[in-house]
Coordinates of C-alpha atoms and ligand atoms in Angstrom, one line a residue:
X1 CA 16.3 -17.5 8.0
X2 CA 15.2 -15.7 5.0
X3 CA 11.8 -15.1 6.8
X4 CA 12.6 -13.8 10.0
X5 CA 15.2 -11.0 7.5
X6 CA 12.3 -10.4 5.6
X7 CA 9.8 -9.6 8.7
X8 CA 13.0 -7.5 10.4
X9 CA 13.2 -5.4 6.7
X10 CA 9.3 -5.3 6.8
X11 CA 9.2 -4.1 10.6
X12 CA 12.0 -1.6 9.4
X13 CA 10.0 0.0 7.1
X14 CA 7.1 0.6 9.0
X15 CA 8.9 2.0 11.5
X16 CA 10.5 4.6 8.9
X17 CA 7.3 5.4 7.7
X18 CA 5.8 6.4 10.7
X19 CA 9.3 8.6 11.1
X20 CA 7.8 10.0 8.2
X21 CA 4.2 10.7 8.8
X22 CA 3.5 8.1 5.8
X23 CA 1.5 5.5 5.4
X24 CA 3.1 2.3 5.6
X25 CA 1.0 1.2 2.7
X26 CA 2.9 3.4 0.4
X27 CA 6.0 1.7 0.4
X28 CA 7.0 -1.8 -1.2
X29 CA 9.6 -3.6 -0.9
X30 CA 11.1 -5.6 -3.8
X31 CA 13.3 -8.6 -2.8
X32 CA 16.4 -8.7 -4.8
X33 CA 17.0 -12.0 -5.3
X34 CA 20.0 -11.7 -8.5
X35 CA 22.5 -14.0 -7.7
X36 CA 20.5 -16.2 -5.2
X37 CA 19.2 -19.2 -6.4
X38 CA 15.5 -20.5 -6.8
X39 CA 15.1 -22.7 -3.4
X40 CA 15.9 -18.7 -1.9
X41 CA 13.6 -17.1 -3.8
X42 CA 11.0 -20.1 -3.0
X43 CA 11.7 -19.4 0.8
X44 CA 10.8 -15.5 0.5
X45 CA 7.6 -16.4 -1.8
X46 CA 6.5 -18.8 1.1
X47 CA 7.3 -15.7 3.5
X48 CA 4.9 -13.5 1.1
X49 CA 7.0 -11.3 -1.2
X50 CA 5.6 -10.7 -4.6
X51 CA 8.1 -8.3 -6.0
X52 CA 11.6 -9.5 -6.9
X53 CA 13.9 -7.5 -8.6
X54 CA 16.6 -9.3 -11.1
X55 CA 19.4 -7.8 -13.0
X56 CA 20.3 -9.9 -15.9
X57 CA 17.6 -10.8 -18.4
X58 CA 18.3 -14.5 -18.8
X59 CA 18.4 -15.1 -15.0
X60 CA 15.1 -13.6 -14.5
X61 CA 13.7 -15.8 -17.4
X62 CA 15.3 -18.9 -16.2
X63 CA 13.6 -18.1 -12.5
X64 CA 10.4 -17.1 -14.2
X65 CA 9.8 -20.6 -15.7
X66 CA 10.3 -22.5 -12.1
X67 CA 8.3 -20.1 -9.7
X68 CA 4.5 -19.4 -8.8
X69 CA 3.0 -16.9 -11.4
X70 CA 1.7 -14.3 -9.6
X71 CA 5.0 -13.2 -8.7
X72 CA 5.9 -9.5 -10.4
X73 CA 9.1 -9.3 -11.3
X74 CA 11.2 -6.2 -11.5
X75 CA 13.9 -5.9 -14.5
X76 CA 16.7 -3.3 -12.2
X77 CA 19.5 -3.9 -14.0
X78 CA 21.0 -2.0 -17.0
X79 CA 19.2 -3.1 -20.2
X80 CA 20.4 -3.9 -23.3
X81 CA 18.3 -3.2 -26.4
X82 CA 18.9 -6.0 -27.6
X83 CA 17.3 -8.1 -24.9
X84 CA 13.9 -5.9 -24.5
X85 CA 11.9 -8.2 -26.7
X86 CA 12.4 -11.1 -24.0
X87 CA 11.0 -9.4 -21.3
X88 CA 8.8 -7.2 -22.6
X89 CA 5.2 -8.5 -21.7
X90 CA 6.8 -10.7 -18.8
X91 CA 7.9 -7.7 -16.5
X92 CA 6.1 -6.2 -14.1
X93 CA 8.0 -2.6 -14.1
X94 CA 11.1 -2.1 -16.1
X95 CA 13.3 0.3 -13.3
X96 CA 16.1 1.5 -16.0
X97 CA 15.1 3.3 -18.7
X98 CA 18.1 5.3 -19.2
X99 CA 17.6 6.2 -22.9
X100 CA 15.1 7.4 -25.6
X101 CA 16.9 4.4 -28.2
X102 CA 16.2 2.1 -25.0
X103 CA 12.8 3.6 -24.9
X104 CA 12.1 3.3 -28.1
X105 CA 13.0 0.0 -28.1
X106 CA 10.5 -0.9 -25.8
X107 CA 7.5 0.9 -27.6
X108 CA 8.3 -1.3 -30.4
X109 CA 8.2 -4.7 -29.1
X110 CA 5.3 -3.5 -26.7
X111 CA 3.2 -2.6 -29.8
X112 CA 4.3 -6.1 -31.3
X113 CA 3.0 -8.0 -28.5
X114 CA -0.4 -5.3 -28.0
X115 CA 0.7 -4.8 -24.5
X116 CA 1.7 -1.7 -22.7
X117 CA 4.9 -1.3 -20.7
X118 CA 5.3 0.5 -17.5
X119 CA 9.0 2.2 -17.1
X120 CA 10.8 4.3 -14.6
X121 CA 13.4 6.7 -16.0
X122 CA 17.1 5.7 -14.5
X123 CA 18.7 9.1 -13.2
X124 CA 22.3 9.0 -11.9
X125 CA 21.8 11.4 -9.0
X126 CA 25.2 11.7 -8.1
X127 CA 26.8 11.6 -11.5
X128 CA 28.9 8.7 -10.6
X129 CA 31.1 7.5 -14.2
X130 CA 30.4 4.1 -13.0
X131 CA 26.8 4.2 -13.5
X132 CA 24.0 4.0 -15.8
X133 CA 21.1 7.0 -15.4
X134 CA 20.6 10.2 -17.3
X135 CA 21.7 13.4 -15.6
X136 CA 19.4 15.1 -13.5
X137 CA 19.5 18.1 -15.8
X138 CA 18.4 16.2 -18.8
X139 CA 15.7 13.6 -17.1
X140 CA 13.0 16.5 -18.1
X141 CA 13.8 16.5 -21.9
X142 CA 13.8 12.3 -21.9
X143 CA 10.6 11.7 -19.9
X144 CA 9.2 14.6 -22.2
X145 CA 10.8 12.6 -25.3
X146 CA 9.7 8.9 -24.1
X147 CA 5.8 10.2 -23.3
X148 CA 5.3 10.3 -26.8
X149 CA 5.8 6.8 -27.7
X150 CA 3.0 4.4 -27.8
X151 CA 3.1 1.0 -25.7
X152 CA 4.7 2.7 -22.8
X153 CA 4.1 4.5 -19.7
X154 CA 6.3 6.2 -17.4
X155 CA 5.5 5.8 -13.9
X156 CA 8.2 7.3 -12.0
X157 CA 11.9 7.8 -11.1
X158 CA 14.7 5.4 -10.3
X159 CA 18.2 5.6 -9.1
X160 CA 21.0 4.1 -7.6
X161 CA 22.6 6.3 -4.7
X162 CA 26.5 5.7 -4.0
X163 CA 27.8 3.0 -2.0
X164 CA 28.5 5.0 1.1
X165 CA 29.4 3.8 4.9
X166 CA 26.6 6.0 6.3
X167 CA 23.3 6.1 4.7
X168 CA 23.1 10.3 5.9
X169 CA 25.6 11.1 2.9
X170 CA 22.9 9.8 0.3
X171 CA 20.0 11.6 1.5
X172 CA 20.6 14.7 -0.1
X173 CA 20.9 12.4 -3.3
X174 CA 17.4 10.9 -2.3
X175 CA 15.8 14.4 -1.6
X176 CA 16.9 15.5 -5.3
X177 CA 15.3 12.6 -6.9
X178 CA 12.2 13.3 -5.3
X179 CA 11.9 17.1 -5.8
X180 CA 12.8 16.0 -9.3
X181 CA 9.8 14.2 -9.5
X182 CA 7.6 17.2 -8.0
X183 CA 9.3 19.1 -10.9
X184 CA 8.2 16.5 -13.7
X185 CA 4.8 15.8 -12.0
X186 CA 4.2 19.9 -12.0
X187 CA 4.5 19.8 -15.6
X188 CA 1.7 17.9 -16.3
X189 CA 3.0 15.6 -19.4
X190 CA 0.3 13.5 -20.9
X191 CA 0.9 9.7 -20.1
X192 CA 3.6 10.3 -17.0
X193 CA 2.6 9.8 -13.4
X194 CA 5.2 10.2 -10.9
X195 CA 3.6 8.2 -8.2
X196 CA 6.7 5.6 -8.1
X197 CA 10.7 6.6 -7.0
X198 CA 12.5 3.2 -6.8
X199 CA 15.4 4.0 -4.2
X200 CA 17.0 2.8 -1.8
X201 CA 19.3 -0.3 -1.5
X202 CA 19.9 -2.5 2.3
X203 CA 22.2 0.1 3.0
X204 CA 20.2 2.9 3.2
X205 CA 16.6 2.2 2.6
X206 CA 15.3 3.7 5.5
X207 CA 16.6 7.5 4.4
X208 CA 15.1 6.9 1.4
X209 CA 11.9 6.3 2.8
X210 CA 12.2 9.1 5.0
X211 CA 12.6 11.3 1.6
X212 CA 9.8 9.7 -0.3
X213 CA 10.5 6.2 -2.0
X214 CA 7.9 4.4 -2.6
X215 CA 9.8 1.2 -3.3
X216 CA 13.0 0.2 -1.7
X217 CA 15.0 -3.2 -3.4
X218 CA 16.6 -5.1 -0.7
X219 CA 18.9 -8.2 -1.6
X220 CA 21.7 -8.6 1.1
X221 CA 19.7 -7.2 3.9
X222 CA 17.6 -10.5 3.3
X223 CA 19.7 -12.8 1.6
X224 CA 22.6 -12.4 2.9
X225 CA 25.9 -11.5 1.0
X226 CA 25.6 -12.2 -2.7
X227 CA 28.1 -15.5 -3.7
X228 CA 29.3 -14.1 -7.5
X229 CA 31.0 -17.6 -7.8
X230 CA 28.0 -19.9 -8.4
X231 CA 26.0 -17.0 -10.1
X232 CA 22.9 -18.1 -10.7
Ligands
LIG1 C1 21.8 -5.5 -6.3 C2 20.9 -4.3 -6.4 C3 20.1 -3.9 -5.3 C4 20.2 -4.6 -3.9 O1 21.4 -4.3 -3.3 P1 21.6 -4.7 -1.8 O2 22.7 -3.8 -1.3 O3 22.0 -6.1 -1.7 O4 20.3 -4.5 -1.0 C5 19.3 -2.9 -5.5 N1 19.1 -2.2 -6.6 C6 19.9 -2.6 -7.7 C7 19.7 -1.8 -9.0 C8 20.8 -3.6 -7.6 O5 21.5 -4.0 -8.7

């Protein structure tokens, strides 16, 4: 039952944050409900989640139009620029901002549609080839770049840790990303907070609340395993 997984996550995280010394309050958890179909997310909404993360613009738009509207919706996936104008105005928090075109991108359509668009900058703490992120070395220079544009606002770090068998091997990962965001948040840049990091996946949320996230996206550990087949 998609209920009972969500309350076990829940309990979970509360138990991690008082490992922590943190107030539960200061973590969220997005359900990530790509790949699952509506009657599923419908399930979780009747549980209470608010936050779902999706990874593929038209599936997020296709769920939009058939759930309750006070659902915010979490665009985690890599973004094409291409696609920005549909969900610009419709998202919540857009988690991977790995670009300044991609950024820029954004500003535009935001100014279009007089709204403002909250981001988190992608970084690719562990430099895997396979993913999408700027380097930890050169996050500075693009949050410094992207605070500039109008329409948009940078709220924080996101990243995507390896997939590992023990969630130990990506807390150092977890503890970089945060002292990265101390770093940013130390230089004071007009129009960035750092008050969001988005990390931490089912396998190893709780070290990354442990190290500072402040939302974790969960999809298996409450859905169960993904079925690519039917996608959608
Ligand atoms: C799929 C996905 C998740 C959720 O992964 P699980 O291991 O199923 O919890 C989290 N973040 C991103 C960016 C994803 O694409």
């Amino acid at each position: 039952m998609i209920k009972d997984k969500l309350l076990q996550v829940q309990q979970q995280i509360e138990k991690a944050c008082e490992r922590a010394h943190r107030a539960s309050g200061e973590v969220s958890l997005i359900a990530v409900t790509k790949t699952n179909p509506v009657p599923k997310l419908m399930e979780a909404y009747a549980a209470g989640s608010r936050d779902f993360g999706e990874n593929k613009v038209q599936e997020m738009l296709d769920k939009m139009q058939q759930l309750p509207g006070d659902i915010r919706w979490h665009m985690i996936g890599h973004l094409q620029r291409n696609k920005v104008k549909y969900i610009v105005g419709k998202v919540h928090l857009i988690h991977s901002v790995d670009s300044l075109r991609l950024a820029e991108e954004i500003s535009k359509e935001s100014i279009k549609k007089q709204v403002t668009s909250d981001i988190l900058v992608e970084v690719n703490v562990a430099q895997e080839a396979s993913k999408f992120g700027t380097t930890s070395q050169e996050a500075m220079e693009l949050v410094e770049a992207i605070s500039v544009l109008p329409g948009i606002r940078i709220k924080g770090l996101m990243t995507i840790a390896p997939y590992v068998d023990h969630p130990e091997e990506n807390r150092e990962y977890f503890r970089n990303l945060k002292q990265l965001s101390v770093d940013i948040e130390n230089k004071n840049i007009d129009n960035v907070s750092m008050e969001v990091l988005s990390m931490g996946m089912t396998g190893d949320y709780l070290v990354a609340i442990e190290e500072g996230a402040t939302y974790v996206r969960v999809g298996t550990g409450i859905f169960g395993a993904r079925d690519y087949s039917v996608s959608k």
